[in-house]
CSV table of C-alpha atoms and ligand atoms in Angstrom, one decimal:
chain,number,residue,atom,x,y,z
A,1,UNK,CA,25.9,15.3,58.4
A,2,UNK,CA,27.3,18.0,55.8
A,3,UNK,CA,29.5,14.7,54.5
A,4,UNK,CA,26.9,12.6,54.1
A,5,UNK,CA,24.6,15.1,52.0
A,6,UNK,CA,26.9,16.4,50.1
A,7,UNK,CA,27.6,12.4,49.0
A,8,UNK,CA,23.7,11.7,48.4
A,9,UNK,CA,23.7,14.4,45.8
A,10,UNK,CA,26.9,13.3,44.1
A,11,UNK,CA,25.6,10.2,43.9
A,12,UNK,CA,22.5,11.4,42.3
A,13,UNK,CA,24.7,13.4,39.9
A,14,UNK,CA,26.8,9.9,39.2
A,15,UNK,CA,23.9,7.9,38.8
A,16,UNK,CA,22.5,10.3,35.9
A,17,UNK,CA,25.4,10.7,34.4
A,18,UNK,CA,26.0,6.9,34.2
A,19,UNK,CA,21.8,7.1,32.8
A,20,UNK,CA,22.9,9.4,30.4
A,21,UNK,CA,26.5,7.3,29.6
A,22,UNK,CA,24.6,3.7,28.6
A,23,UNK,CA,21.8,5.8,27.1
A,24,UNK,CA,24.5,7.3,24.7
A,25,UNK,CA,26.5,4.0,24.2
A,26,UNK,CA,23.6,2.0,23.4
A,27,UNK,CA,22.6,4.6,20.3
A,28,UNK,CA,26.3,4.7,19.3
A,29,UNK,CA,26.4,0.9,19.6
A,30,UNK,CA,22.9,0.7,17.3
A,31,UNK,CA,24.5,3.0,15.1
A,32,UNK,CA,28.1,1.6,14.9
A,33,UNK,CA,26.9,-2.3,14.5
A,34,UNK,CA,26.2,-2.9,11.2
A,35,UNK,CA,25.8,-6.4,10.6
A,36,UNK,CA,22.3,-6.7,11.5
A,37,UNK,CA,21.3,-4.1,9.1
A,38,UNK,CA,18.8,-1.5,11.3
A,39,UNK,CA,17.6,-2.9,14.3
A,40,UNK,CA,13.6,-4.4,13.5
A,41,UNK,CA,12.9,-2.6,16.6
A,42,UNK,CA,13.2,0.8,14.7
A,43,UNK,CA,12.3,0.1,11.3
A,44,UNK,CA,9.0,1.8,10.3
A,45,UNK,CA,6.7,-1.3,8.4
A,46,UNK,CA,3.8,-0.4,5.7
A,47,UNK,CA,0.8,-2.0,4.1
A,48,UNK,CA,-0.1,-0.9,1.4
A,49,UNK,CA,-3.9,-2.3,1.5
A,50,UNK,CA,-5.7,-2.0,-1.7
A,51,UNK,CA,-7.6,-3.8,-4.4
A,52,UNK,CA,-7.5,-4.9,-7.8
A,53,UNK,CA,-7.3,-2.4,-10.4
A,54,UNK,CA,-6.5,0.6,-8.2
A,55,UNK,CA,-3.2,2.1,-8.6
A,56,UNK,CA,-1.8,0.0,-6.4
A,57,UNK,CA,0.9,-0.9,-8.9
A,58,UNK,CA,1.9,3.0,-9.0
A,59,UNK,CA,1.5,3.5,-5.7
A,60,UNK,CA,3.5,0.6,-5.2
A,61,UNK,CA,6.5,2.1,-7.6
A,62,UNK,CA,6.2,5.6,-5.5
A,63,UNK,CA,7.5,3.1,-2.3
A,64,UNK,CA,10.1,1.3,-4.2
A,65,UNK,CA,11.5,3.5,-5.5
A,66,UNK,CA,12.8,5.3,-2.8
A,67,UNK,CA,16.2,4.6,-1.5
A,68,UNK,CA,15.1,3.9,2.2
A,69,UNK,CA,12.4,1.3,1.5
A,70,UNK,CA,12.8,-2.8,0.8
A,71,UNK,CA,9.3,-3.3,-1.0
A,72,UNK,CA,7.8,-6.3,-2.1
A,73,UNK,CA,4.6,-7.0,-4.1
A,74,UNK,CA,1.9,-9.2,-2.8
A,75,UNK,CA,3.1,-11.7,-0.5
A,76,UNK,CA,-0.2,-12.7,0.0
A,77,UNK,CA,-0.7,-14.1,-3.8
A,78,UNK,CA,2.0,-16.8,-2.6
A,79,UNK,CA,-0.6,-18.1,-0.1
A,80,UNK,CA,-3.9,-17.6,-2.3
A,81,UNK,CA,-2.3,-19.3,-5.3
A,82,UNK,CA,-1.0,-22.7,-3.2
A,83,UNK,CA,-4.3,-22.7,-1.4
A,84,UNK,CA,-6.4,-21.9,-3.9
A,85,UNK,CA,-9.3,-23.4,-3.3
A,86,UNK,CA,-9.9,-22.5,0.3
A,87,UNK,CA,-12.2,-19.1,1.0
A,88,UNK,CA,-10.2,-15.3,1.8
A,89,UNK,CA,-11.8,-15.4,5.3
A,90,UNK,CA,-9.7,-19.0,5.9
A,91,UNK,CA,-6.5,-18.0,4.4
A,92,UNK,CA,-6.3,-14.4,6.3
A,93,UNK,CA,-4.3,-15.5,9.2
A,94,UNK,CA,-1.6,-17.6,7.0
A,95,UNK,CA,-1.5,-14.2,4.9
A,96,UNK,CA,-1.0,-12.4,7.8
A,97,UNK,CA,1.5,-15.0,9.4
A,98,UNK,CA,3.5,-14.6,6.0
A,99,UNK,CA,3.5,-10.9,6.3
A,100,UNK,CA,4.9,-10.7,9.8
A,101,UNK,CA,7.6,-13.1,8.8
A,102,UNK,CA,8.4,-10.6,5.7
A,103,UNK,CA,8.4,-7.4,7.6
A,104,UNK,CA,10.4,-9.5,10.2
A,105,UNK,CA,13.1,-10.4,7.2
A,106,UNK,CA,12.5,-13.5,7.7
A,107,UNK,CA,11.9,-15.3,4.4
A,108,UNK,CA,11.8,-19.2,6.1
A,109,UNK,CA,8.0,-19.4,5.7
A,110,UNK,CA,8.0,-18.3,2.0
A,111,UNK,CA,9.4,-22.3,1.7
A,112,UNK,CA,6.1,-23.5,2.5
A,113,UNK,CA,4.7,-21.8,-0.8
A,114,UNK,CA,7.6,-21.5,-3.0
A,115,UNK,CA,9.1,-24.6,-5.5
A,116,UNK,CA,11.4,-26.9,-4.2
A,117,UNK,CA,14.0,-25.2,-5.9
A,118,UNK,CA,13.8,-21.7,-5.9
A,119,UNK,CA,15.6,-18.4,-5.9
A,120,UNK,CA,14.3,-14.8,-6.3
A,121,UNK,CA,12.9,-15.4,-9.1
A,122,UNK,CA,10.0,-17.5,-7.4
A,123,UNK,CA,9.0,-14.5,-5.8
A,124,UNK,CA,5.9,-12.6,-7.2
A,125,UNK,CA,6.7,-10.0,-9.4
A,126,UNK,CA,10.2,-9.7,-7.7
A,127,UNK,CA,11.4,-7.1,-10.6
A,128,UNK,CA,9.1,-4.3,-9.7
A,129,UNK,CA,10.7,-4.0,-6.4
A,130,UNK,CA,14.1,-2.0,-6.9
A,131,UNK,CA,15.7,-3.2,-3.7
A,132,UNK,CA,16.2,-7.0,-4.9
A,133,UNK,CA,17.9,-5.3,-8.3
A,134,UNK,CA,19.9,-3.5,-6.2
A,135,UNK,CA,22.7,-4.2,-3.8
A,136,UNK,CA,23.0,-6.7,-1.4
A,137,UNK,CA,20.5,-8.2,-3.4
A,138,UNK,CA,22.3,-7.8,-6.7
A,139,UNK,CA,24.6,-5.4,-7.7
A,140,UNK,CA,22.7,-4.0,-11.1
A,141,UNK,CA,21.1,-0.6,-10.0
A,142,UNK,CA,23.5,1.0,-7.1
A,143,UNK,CA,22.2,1.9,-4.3
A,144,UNK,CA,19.9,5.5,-4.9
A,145,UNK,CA,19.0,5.0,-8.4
A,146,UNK,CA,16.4,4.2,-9.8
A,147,UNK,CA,15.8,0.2,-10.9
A,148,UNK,CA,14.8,-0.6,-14.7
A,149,UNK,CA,12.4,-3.8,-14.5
A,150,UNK,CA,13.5,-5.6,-17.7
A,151,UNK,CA,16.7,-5.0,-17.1
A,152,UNK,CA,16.4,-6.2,-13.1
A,153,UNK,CA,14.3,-9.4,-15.0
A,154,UNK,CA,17.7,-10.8,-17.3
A,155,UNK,CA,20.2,-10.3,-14.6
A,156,UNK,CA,19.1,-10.4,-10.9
A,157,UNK,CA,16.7,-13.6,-10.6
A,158,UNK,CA,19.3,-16.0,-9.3
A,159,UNK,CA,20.0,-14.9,-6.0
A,160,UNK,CA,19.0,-17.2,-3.2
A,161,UNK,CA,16.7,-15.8,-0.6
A,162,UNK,CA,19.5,-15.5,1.6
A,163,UNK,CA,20.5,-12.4,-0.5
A,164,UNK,CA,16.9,-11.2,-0.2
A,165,UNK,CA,16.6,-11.2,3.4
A,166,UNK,CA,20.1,-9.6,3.6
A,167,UNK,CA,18.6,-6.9,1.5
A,168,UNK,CA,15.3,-7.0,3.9
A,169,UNK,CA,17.6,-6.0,6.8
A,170,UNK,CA,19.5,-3.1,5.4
A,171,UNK,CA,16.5,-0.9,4.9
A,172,UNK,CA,14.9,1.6,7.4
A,173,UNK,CA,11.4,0.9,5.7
A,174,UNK,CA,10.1,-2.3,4.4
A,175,UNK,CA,6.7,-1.8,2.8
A,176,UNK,CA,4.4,-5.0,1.5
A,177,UNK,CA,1.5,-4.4,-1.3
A,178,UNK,CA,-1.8,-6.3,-0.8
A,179,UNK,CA,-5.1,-6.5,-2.6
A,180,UNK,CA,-6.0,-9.4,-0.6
A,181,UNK,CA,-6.5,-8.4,2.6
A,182,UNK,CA,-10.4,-7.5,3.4
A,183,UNK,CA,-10.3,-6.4,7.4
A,184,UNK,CA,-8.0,-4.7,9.6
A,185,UNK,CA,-8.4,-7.4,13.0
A,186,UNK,CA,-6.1,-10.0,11.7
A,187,UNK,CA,-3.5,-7.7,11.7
A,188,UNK,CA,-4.0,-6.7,15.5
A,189,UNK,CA,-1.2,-8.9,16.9
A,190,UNK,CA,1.5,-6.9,13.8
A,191,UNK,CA,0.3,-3.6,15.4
A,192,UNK,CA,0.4,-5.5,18.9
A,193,UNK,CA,3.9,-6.5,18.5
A,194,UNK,CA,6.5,-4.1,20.1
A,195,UNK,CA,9.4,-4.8,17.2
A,196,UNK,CA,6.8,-3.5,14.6
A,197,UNK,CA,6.1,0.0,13.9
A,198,UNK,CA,3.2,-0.5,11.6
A,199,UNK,CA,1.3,1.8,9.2
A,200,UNK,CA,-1.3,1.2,6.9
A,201,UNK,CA,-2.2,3.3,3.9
A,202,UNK,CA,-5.1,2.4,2.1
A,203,UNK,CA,-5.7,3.2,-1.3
A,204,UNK,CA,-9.3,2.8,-3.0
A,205,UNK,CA,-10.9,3.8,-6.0
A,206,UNK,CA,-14.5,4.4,-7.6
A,207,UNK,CA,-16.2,0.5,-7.7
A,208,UNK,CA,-17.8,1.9,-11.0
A,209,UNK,CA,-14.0,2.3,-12.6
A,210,UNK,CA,-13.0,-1.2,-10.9
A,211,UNK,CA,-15.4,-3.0,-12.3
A,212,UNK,CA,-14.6,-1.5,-16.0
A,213,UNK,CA,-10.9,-2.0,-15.7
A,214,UNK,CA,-11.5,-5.4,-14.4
A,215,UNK,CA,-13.7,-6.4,-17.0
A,216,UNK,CA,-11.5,-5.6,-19.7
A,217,UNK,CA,-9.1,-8.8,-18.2
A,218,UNK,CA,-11.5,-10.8,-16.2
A,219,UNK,CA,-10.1,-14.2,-17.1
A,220,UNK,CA,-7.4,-13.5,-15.2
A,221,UNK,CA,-9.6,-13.0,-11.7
A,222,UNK,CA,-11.5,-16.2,-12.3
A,223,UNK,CA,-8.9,-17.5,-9.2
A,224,UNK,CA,-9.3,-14.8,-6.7
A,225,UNK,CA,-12.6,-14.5,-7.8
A,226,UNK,CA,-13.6,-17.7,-6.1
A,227,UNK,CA,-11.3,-17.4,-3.6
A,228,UNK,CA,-13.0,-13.9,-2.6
A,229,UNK,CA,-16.4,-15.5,-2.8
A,230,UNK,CA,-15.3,-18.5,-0.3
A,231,UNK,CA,-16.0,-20.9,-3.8
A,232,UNK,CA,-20.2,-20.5,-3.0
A,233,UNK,CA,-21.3,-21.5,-6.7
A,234,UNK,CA,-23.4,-19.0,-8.1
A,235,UNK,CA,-25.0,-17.8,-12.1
A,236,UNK,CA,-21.7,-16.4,-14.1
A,237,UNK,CA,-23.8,-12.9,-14.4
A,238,UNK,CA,-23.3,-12.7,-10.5
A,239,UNK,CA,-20.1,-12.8,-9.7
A,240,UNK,CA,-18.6,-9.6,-11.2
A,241,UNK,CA,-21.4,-8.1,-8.5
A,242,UNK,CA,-20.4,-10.4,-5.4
A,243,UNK,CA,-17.0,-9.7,-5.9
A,244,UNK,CA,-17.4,-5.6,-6.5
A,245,UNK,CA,-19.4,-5.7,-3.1
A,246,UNK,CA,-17.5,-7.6,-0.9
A,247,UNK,CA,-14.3,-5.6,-2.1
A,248,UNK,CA,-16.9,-2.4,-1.6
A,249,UNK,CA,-17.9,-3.8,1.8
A,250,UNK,CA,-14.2,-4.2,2.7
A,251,UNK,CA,-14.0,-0.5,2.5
A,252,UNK,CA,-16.6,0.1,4.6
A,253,UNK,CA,-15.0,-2.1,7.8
A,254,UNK,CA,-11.2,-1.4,7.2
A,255,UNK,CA,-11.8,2.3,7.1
A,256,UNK,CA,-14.6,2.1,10.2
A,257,UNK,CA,-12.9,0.0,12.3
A,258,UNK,CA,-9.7,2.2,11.9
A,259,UNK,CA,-11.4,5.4,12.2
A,260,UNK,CA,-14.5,5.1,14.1
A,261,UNK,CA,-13.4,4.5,17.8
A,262,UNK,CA,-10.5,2.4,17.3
A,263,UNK,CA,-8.5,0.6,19.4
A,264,UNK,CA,-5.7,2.3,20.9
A,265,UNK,CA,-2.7,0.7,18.8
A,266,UNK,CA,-4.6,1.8,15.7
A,267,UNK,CA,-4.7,5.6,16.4
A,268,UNK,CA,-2.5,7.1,13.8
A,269,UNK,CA,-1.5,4.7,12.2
A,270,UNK,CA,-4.0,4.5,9.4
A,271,UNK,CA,-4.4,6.5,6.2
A,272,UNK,CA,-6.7,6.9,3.1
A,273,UNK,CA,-6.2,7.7,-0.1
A,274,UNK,CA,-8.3,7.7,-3.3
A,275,UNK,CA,-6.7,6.6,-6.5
A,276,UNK,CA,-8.2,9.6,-8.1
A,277,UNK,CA,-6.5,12.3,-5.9
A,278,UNK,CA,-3.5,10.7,-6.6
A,279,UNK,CA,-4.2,11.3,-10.1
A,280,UNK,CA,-5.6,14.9,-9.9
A,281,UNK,CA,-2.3,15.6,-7.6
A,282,UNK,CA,0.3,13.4,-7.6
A,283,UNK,CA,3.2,15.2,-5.7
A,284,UNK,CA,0.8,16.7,-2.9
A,285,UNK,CA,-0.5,13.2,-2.6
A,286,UNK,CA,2.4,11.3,-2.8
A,287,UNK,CA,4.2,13.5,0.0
A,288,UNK,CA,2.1,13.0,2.1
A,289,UNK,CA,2.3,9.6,2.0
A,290,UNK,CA,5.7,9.8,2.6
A,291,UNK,CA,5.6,12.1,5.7
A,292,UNK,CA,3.0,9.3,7.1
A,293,UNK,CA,5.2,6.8,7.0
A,294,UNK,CA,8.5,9.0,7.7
A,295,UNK,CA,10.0,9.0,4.1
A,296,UNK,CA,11.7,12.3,3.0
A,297,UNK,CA,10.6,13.5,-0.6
A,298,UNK,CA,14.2,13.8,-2.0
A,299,UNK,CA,14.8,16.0,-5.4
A,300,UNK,CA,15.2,13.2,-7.5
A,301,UNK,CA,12.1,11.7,-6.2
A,302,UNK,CA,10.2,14.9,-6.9
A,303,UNK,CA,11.8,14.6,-10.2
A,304,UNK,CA,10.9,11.3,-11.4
A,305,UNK,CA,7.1,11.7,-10.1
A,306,UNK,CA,6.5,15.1,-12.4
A,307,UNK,CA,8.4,12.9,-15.6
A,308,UNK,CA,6.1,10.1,-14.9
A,309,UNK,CA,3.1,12.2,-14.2
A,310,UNK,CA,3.6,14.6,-17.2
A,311,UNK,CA,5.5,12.3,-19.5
A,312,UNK,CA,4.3,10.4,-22.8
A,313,UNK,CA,5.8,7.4,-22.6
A,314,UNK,CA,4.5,3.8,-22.3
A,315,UNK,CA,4.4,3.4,-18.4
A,316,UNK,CA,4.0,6.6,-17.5
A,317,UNK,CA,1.2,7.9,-15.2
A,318,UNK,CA,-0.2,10.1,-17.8
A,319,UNK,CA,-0.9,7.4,-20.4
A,320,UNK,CA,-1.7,5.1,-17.5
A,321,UNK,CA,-4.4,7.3,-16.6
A,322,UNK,CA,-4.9,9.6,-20.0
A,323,UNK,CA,-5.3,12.8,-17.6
A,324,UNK,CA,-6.2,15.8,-19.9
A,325,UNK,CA,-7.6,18.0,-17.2
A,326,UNK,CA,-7.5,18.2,-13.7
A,327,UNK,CA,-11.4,17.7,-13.9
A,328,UNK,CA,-12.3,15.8,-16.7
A,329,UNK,CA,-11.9,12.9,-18.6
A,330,UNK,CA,-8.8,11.2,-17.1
A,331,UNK,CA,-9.1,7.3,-17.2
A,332,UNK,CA,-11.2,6.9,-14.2
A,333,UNK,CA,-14.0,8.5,-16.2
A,334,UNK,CA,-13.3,6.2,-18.8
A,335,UNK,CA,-16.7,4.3,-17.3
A,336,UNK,CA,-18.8,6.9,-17.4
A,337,UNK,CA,-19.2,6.0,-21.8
A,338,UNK,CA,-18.5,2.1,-21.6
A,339,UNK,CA,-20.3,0.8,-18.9
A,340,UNK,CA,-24.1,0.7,-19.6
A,341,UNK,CA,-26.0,2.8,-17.3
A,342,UNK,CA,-27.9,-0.8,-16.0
A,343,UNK,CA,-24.6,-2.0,-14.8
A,344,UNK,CA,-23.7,0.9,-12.9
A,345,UNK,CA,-26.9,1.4,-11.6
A,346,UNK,CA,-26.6,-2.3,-9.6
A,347,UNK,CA,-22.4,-1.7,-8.8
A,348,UNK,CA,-24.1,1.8,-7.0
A,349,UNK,CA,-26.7,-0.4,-5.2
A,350,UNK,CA,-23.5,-2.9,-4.2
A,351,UNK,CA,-21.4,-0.1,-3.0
A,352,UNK,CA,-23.7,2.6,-1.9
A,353,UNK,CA,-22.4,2.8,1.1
A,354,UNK,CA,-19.2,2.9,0.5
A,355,UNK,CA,-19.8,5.2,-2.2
A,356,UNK,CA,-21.2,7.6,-0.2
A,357,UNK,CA,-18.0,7.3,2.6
A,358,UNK,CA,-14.9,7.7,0.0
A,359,UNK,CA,-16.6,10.7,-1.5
A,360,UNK,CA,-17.9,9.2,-4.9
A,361,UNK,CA,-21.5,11.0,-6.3
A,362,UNK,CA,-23.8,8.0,-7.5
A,363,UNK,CA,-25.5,9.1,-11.0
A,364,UNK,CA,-29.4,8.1,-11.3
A,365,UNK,CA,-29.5,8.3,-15.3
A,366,UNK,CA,-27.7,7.4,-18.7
A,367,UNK,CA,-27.8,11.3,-19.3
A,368,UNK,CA,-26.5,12.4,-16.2
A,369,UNK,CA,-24.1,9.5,-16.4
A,370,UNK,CA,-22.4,10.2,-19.6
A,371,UNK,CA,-22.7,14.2,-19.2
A,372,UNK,CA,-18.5,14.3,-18.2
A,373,UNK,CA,-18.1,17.8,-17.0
A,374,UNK,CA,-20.0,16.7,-14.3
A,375,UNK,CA,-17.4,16.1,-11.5
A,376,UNK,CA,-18.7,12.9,-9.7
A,377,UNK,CA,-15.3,12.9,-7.1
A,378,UNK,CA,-16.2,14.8,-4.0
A,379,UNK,CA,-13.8,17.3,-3.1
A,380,UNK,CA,-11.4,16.1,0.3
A,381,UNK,CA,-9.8,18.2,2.7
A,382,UNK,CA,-6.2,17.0,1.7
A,383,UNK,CA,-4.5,14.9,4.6
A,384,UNK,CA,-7.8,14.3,6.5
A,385,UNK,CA,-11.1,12.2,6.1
A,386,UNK,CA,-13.6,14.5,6.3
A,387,UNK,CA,-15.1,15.7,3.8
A,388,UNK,CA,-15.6,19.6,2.5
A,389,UNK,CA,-18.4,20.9,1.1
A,390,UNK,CA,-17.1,21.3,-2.5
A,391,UNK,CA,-14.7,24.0,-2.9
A,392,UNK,CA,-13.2,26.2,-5.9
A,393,UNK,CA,-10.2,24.0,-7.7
A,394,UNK,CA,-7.8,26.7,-6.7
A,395,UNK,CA,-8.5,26.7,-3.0
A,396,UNK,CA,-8.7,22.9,-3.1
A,397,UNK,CA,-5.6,23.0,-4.7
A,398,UNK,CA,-3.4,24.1,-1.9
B,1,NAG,C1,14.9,-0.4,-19.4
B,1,NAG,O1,15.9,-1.2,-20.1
B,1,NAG,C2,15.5,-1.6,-21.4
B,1,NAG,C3,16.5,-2.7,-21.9
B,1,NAG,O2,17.8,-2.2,-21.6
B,1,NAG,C4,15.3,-0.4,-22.3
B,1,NAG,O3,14.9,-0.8,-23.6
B,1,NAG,C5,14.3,0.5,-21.7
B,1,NAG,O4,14.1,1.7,-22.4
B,1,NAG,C6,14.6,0.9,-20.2
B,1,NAG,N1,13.5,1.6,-19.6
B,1,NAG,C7,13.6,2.7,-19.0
B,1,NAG,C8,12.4,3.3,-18.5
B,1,NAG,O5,14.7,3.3,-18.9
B,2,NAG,C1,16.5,-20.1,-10.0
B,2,NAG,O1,15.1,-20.5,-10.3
B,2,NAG,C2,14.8,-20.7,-11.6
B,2,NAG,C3,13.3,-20.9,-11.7
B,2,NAG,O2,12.9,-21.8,-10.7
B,2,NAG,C4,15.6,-21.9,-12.2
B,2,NAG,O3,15.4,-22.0,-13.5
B,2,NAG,C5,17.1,-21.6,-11.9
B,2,NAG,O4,17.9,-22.7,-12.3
B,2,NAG,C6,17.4,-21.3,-10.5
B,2,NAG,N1,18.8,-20.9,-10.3
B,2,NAG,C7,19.5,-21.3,-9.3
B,2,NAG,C8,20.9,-20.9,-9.2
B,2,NAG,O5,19.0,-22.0,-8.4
């Protein structure tokens, strides 16, 4: 009897220890094999979901940068541009077939859109993202550095895809940039599937300063444009309107139907951010983009945001956005004196309710429209979505 007992709990012992052994090997084993770059399985996966003119571009450089992540630009302007004359709502499962693939390394499908013969350098806008300029990719900007575009554009274009899926592999992050993704349920079956750990941050920014920036290059949205308005034919006036609301109305669902009784899988895993807070503070807003998707703010990070946020030069955040005060007239009140007060009048009756979600006053004259010390941004709770009532700029500041 004594015998026997004394067996059935040194078997027990045994049989956690041996738990505890494979449990042990398997993260050594993870650790130790390198050939497969880090296992898809625990690799973190961002969407950047935004629009045109938004700061997605910067935003987009703040993720590239950084020595964990494998970024790449659009993926999604690969399908749009083949397809071109098919409708967003018909193309949104080959976009989102594409992105899986990507955040799965698996750069196969990109055949179906690319040129018979092609390399890197058929990729869209390839050079902003400083993983494929940097090693295995190609070996101009080591590993930890930051990437120069024109540089990356003379010497890196001619690696084969192989070398950009190689690449894909050997980051912990891999983050994708869209502007042409207008709902959050084609995506379901990413957040669905267990080798993805999936994170969207969603960046938006005052219709009335879209519009404006968009205007001054529409010819080059005539495309999306119609692709956006499913190719319905309508007067010329129109479409800057159609297109400002269904990007408005976009809003509206994504962030809903992500924080509004979401599903299960969604919980967590979704963030906003305003353009304009980025602006107003970009290292408070930028970190905690970073500690939502598990990226550490290194030094040299911290660094290169406060040259490019307080810099002069071409490119830099500053003159990007021609902030001169922490409330006034940085570039996203550029509006407030261009756009005739008719204009924003109908892009507030477009977007009022999204307006009135993201935190962005409408104005209900010319006067009050072009009277600029009149903050129109409504003052956010930093890190949540709920809004305050408005605040002193120190306290808001912290
Ligand atoms: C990038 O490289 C180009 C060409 O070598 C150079 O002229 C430019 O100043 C560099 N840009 C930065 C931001 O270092
Ligand atoms: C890479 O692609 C570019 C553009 O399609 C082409 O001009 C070049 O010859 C290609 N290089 C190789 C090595 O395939």
């Amino acid at each position: 009897m004594v015998r026997s007992r004394v067996n059935l709990s040194t078997m027990v012992f045994l049989l956690i220890l041996h738990g505890a052994a494979v449990v042990l090997f398997f993260n050594w084993y993870i650790r130790l094999n390198p050939c497969d770059g880090i296992p898809s399985n625990r690799k973190i996966h961002v969407v950047l979901l935004s629009s045109w003119r938004s700061g997605s571009s910067f935003v987009g450089q703040v993720f590239s940068q950084h020595p964990s992540v494998f970024y790449l630009m659009e993926p999604a302007w690969h399908v749009w541009t083949k397809l071109r004359n098919s409708g967003a709502q018909t193309l949104r499962m080959a976009v989102r077939d594409l992105m899986r693939s990507v955040f799965h390394c698996d750069f196969s499908v990109t055949d179906a859109y690319l040129p018979e013969h092609h390399n890197m350098s058929s990729l869209f806008m390839w050079s902003h993202s400083r993983a494929l300029c940097s090693p295995p990719a190609c070996s101009l900007t080591p590993r930890g550095y930051f990437s120069n575009q024109t540089q990356c554009l003379q010497t890196c274009g001619e690696v084969g895809l192989q070398g950009v899926q190689e690449a894909c592999f050997s980051y912990s992050h891999v983050v994708l940039k869209s502007v042409r993704i207008f709902e959050l349920e084609s995506l379901y079956p990413l957040f669905e599937d267990p080798s993805l750990d999936l994170r969207i941050i969603h960046l938006v920014r005052d219709p009335r300063a879209v519009v404006r920036s968009r205007e001054q290059s529409a010819k080059a949205f005539v495309g999306d444009n119609a692709v956006v308005l499913e190719q319905k034919s309508m007067p010329p006036a129109e479409i800057q309107y159609q297109v400002i609301q269904e990007i408005c109305r976009s809003h509206v669902r994504i962030s809903e139907r992500a924080l509004q009784n979401p599903p299960s899988f969604l919980k967590g895993r979704y963030k906003m951010v305003r353009y304009e807070d980025v602006a107003r503070n970009p290292l408070e807003e930028i970190s905690a983009m970073y500690d939502f998707v598990d990226l550490d703010m290194t030094n040299q990070l911290e660094e290169w945001i406060y040259k490019l946020t307080h810099g002069k030069g071409k490119g830099s955040l500053k003159e990007a956005f021609k902030i001169t005060s922490r409330n006034a007239a940085d570039v996203s009140q550029a509006w407030r004196t261009t756009l005739p007060h008719n204009k924003v009048k109908r892009i507030q009756e477009v977007c009022k309710r999204a307006m009135s979600l993201l935190g962005y006053t409408t104005v209900n004259s010319d006067k009050e429209q072009k009277r600029l010390d009149t903050d129109l941004l409504v003052p956010r709770e930093p890190y949540q979505f709920s809004w305050l009532p408005q605040k002193t700029e120190h306290s808001s500041n912290n």
